[in-house]
């Protein structure tokens, strides 16, 4: 199995979960895995093509920026099976039949994070403002933000939601700058949706004594200022996909969706400062989303 990450490599929060899924498959299923990280100016095509030429059984690509490359390479290597993380089947232009799209209902986890953000404001005096720091304006980013804003407004219709973009995923200085601007406008909870760039947003939250919310993986280890993290369980998706291939059950040409219902998205550790009753409230909201009682929009309004 081959995994082609984004340029940030396996230490980048957005990539790391997929690497953990591959690592688990190596350990538990006995498969052989290889990870390639293209240079920023190289693009994805050379790495994807290399693995396909070497007859890898499954080649996994990463994220919306890689969709066009997988679309192209999959057409050239019709006998190779591909999977693309965080992209739905409608996104690649030619809908190749040898590609499995692994899509995530990130808006559901974003909704839980937004609900928690709005409710945690009531634990201390201050203005009712929460914010989000997105990377680039991409569907995968906006799903998080749409859910976050909807969850916050549902929990408290009076809350103000701020949102800004860094137009970057790699430079923490940019994330810090956008977050500081939002905090200056009253934000008391900052949700970072900008990968490594967003680490600067969490740093700004720590410096200014407000809450920060991590993304993709559990970022509670960054400090007590982390309220929670909105997770996309790339590890679950990658392992499940590799296991299906190993068992002869993998079907390509479709979308496999990961949601709250199957554990593909969710929240990480919630701060110990959050009362037990509020944690129970979040769990109740989660159950309502799974039951279909709370429809969650996936686009920013």
Coordinates of C-alpha atoms in Angstrom, one line a residue:
X1 CA 0.0 0.0 0.0
X2 CA 1.3 3.5 -0.9
X3 CA 0.3 6.7 0.8
X4 CA 1.1 10.1 -0.9
X5 CA 0.7 12.9 1.7
X6 CA 0.4 16.6 1.2
X7 CA 3.8 18.5 1.4
X8 CA 3.6 18.9 5.1
X9 CA 4.4 15.2 5.6
X10 CA 3.3 12.8 8.3
X11 CA 4.0 15.3 11.1
X12 CA 1.3 17.7 9.7
X13 CA -1.9 17.3 11.7
X14 CA -3.9 16.8 8.5
X15 CA -1.7 14.0 7.3
X16 CA -0.8 12.3 10.5
X17 CA -4.1 10.4 11.1
X18 CA -3.7 8.7 7.7
X19 CA -0.2 7.6 8.5
X20 CA -1.5 6.1 11.8
X21 CA -4.0 4.1 9.8
X22 CA -1.4 2.8 7.5
X23 CA 0.9 2.0 10.4
X24 CA -1.8 0.1 12.1
X25 CA -2.5 -1.9 8.9
X26 CA 1.2 -2.8 8.6
X27 CA 1.2 -3.9 12.2
X28 CA -2.1 -5.8 12.3
X29 CA -2.7 -7.0 8.7
X30 CA 0.9 -7.7 7.7
X31 CA 0.8 -5.5 4.6
X32 CA 3.8 -3.5 3.4
X33 CA 3.4 0.3 3.4
X34 CA 5.3 3.2 1.8
X35 CA 4.8 6.9 2.4
X36 CA 5.8 9.5 -0.2
X37 CA 5.8 13.3 0.5
X38 CA 6.1 15.4 -2.6
X39 CA 8.0 18.7 -2.5
X40 CA 5.7 21.7 -2.6
X41 CA 6.5 22.5 -6.2
X42 CA 6.5 18.9 -7.4
X43 CA 2.8 18.2 -7.3
X44 CA 1.2 14.8 -6.8
X45 CA 1.4 13.2 -10.2
X46 CA 5.0 12.0 -10.0
X47 CA 4.6 10.2 -6.7
X48 CA 1.2 8.7 -7.6
X49 CA 2.6 7.5 -10.9
X50 CA 5.7 6.0 -9.3
X51 CA 3.6 3.8 -7.0
X52 CA 1.2 2.8 -9.8
X53 CA 4.2 1.8 -12.0
X54 CA 5.6 -0.3 -9.2
X55 CA 2.3 -2.2 -9.1
X56 CA 1.2 -1.2 -5.6
X57 CA -2.2 -2.9 -4.7
X58 CA -3.6 0.4 -3.5
X59 CA -2.4 4.0 -3.8
X60 CA -3.9 6.5 -1.4
X61 CA -3.8 10.2 -2.1
X62 CA -4.7 13.1 0.1
X63 CA -7.2 15.9 0.0
X64 CA -8.9 18.2 -2.5
X65 CA -5.7 19.6 -4.0
X66 CA -4.8 16.0 -5.1
X67 CA -8.1 15.3 -6.7
X68 CA -7.1 16.4 -10.2
X69 CA -3.8 14.4 -10.0
X70 CA -5.5 11.2 -9.0
X71 CA -8.1 11.7 -11.7
X72 CA -5.3 11.9 -14.2
X73 CA -3.1 9.1 -12.9
X74 CA -6.1 6.8 -12.3
X75 CA -7.0 7.1 -16.0
X76 CA -3.4 6.3 -17.0
X77 CA -3.2 3.2 -14.7
X78 CA -6.7 1.7 -15.0
X79 CA -5.5 -1.6 -13.4
X80 CA -4.4 0.1 -10.2
X81 CA -6.8 0.9 -7.4
X82 CA -6.7 4.3 -5.8
X83 CA -8.3 5.9 -2.8
X84 CA -8.5 9.6 -2.1
X85 CA -9.0 11.0 1.4
X86 CA -11.4 13.8 2.2
X87 CA -12.9 14.0 -1.3
X88 CA -16.3 12.8 -2.6
X89 CA -16.9 10.9 -5.8
X90 CA -18.4 14.0 -7.5
X91 CA -15.2 16.0 -7.2
X92 CA -12.8 14.2 -9.6
X93 CA -13.8 15.4 -13.1
X94 CA -14.0 12.0 -14.8
X95 CA -15.3 9.9 -11.8
X96 CA -12.8 7.2 -12.5
X97 CA -14.1 3.7 -11.7
X98 CA -10.8 2.6 -10.1
X99 CA -10.9 5.3 -7.4
X100 CA -12.6 5.0 -4.0
X101 CA -13.4 8.4 -2.4
X102 CA -13.2 8.6 1.4
X103 CA -15.5 11.5 2.4
X104 CA -16.1 12.8 5.9
X105 CA -19.1 14.6 7.4
X106 CA -16.8 17.1 9.1
X107 CA -19.7 19.5 9.5
X108 CA -21.1 17.1 12.1
X109 CA -18.0 17.3 14.3
X110 CA -17.8 21.1 13.6
X111 CA -21.4 21.4 14.9
X112 CA -20.5 19.7 18.2
X113 CA -17.4 22.0 18.5
X114 CA -19.5 25.1 17.8
X115 CA -22.2 24.0 20.3
X116 CA -19.6 23.5 23.0
X117 CA -17.8 26.8 22.1
X118 CA -21.1 28.8 22.5
X119 CA -22.0 27.1 25.7
X120 CA -18.6 27.4 27.3
X121 CA -18.9 31.2 27.1
X122 CA -21.5 31.0 29.8
X123 CA -18.9 29.7 32.3
X124 CA -17.3 33.1 32.6
X125 CA -18.3 36.8 32.0
X126 CA -17.6 38.4 28.6
X127 CA -18.9 39.1 25.2
X128 CA -20.6 36.3 23.3
X129 CA -18.2 35.9 20.3
X130 CA -16.6 32.8 18.9
X131 CA -14.4 32.5 15.7
X132 CA -12.8 30.2 13.2
X133 CA -9.6 30.5 11.3
X134 CA -9.7 28.7 7.9
X135 CA -6.8 27.9 5.6
X136 CA -7.8 28.2 2.0
X137 CA -11.4 28.5 0.8
X138 CA -11.9 24.9 0.0
X139 CA -15.0 22.7 0.5
X140 CA -13.1 20.5 3.0
X141 CA -12.4 23.6 5.1
X142 CA -15.8 25.2 4.8
X143 CA -17.6 22.0 6.0
X144 CA -15.9 22.4 9.4
X145 CA -16.7 26.1 9.6
X146 CA -20.4 25.7 8.4
X147 CA -21.0 23.1 11.1
X148 CA -19.2 25.2 13.8
X149 CA -21.2 28.3 13.1
X150 CA -24.5 26.3 13.0
X151 CA -23.7 24.6 16.2
X152 CA -22.8 27.8 18.0
X153 CA -26.0 29.6 16.8
X154 CA -28.2 26.7 17.7
X155 CA -26.7 26.7 21.3
X156 CA -27.0 30.5 21.6
X157 CA -28.8 32.6 19.0
X158 CA -27.2 35.7 20.3
X159 CA -23.7 34.5 19.7
X160 CA -21.6 36.3 17.1
X161 CA -19.5 34.1 14.8
X162 CA -16.4 35.5 13.2
X163 CA -14.5 33.8 10.4
X164 CA -11.3 34.5 8.5
X165 CA -8.9 32.7 6.1
X166 CA -5.2 32.7 6.0
X167 CA -5.0 31.5 2.4
X168 CA -2.2 29.2 3.6
X169 CA -1.9 25.8 5.4
X170 CA 1.8 25.9 6.4
X171 CA 2.8 29.2 8.0
X172 CA 1.8 29.5 11.7
X173 CA 2.5 33.2 11.7
X174 CA -0.4 33.8 9.4
X175 CA -2.7 31.7 11.6
X176 CA -1.6 33.7 14.6
X177 CA -2.3 37.0 12.9
X178 CA -5.8 36.1 11.9
X179 CA -6.6 34.7 15.4
X180 CA -5.2 37.8 17.2
X181 CA -7.4 40.0 15.0
X182 CA -10.5 37.9 16.0
X183 CA -9.6 38.0 19.6
X184 CA -9.2 41.7 19.5
X185 CA -12.8 41.8 18.2
X186 CA -14.0 39.8 21.3
X187 CA -13.6 36.2 20.3
X188 CA -13.3 34.0 23.3
X189 CA -13.1 30.7 21.4
X190 CA -10.9 30.2 18.3
X191 CA -11.4 27.2 16.1
X192 CA -8.4 26.5 13.9
X193 CA -9.2 24.9 10.5
X194 CA -5.8 25.6 8.9
X195 CA -3.6 22.6 9.6
X196 CA 0.0 23.6 10.5
X197 CA -0.9 27.2 9.9
X198 CA -3.6 26.9 12.5
X199 CA -1.2 26.0 15.2
X200 CA -0.4 29.7 15.2
X201 CA -4.1 30.4 15.9
X202 CA -4.0 28.1 18.9
X203 CA -0.8 29.8 20.1
X204 CA -2.5 33.2 19.9
X205 CA -5.4 31.7 22.0
X206 CA -3.0 30.6 24.6
X207 CA -1.2 34.0 24.7
X208 CA -4.5 35.9 25.1
X209 CA -6.0 33.5 27.6
X210 CA -9.0 32.4 25.5
X211 CA -10.0 28.9 24.4
X212 CA -8.7 27.2 21.3
X213 CA -10.2 24.3 19.4
X214 CA -7.9 21.9 17.4
X215 CA -8.7 20.2 14.2
X216 CA -8.2 16.8 12.4
X217 CA -6.4 15.1 15.3
X218 CA -6.6 15.5 19.1
X219 CA -4.5 18.6 19.9
X220 CA -5.2 18.7 23.6
X221 CA -1.5 18.0 24.3
X222 CA -0.8 21.6 23.2
X223 CA -1.9 22.9 26.5
X224 CA -4.8 23.6 28.9
X225 CA -6.2 26.3 26.6
X226 CA -7.4 23.7 24.1
X227 CA -11.1 23.3 24.8
X228 CA -11.4 20.2 22.5
X229 CA -10.5 19.1 19.0
X230 CA -12.8 18.4 16.0
X231 CA -11.6 15.1 14.6
X232 CA -11.6 13.5 11.2
X233 CA -10.6 9.9 11.9
X234 CA -8.3 9.4 8.8
X235 CA -6.8 6.5 10.8
X236 CA -10.1 4.7 10.8
X237 CA -10.8 5.4 7.2
X238 CA -7.4 4.3 5.9
X239 CA -7.3 1.1 8.1
X240 CA -10.8 0.1 7.1
X241 CA -10.1 0.6 3.4
X242 CA -6.9 -1.4 3.5
X243 CA -8.6 -4.1 5.5
X244 CA -11.4 -4.3 2.9
X245 CA -8.8 -4.7 0.2
X246 CA -6.9 -7.4 2.2
X247 CA -10.2 -9.3 2.7
X248 CA -11.2 -9.0 -1.0
X249 CA -14.1 -6.7 -0.3
X250 CA -12.9 -3.3 -1.6
X251 CA -15.2 -1.7 -4.2
X252 CA -14.0 1.4 -6.0
X253 CA -15.9 3.8 -8.2
X254 CA -17.9 5.1 -5.2
X255 CA -17.8 7.2 -2.1
X256 CA -17.3 5.7 1.4
X257 CA -18.6 8.2 3.9
X258 CA -17.4 8.5 7.5
X259 CA -19.6 10.3 10.0
X260 CA -20.5 10.5 13.7
X261 CA -22.6 7.3 13.2
X262 CA -19.6 5.1 12.2
X263 CA -17.0 6.9 14.3
X264 CA -15.3 8.6 11.3
X265 CA -15.6 12.1 12.9
X266 CA -16.1 13.4 16.4
X267 CA -14.6 15.4 19.2
X268 CA -11.3 14.7 20.9
X269 CA -10.6 15.2 24.7
X270 CA -12.7 17.9 26.2
X271 CA -11.0 20.2 28.8
X272 CA -11.4 19.1 32.4
X273 CA -12.6 22.6 33.1
X274 CA -15.9 21.8 31.3
X275 CA -18.6 20.7 33.7
X276 CA -19.8 17.1 33.5
X277 CA -23.4 18.4 32.7
X278 CA -22.1 20.3 29.6
X279 CA -20.2 17.2 28.4
X280 CA -23.4 15.2 28.8
X281 CA -25.2 17.9 26.8
X282 CA -22.7 17.5 23.9
X283 CA -23.2 13.8 23.9
X284 CA -27.0 14.3 23.7
X285 CA -26.5 16.6 20.7
X286 CA -24.3 14.0 19.1
X287 CA -27.0 11.4 19.5
X288 CA -29.6 13.7 17.9
X289 CA -27.4 14.3 14.9
X290 CA -26.9 10.6 14.5
X291 CA -30.7 10.0 14.8
X292 CA -31.3 12.6 12.0
X293 CA -33.0 15.0 14.3
X294 CA -30.5 17.8 13.6
X295 CA -29.6 18.3 10.0
X296 CA -26.2 19.9 9.6
X297 CA -25.4 22.1 6.6
X298 CA -22.0 21.7 5.0
X299 CA -21.6 25.1 3.3
X300 CA -20.7 28.4 4.9
X301 CA -23.6 31.0 4.8

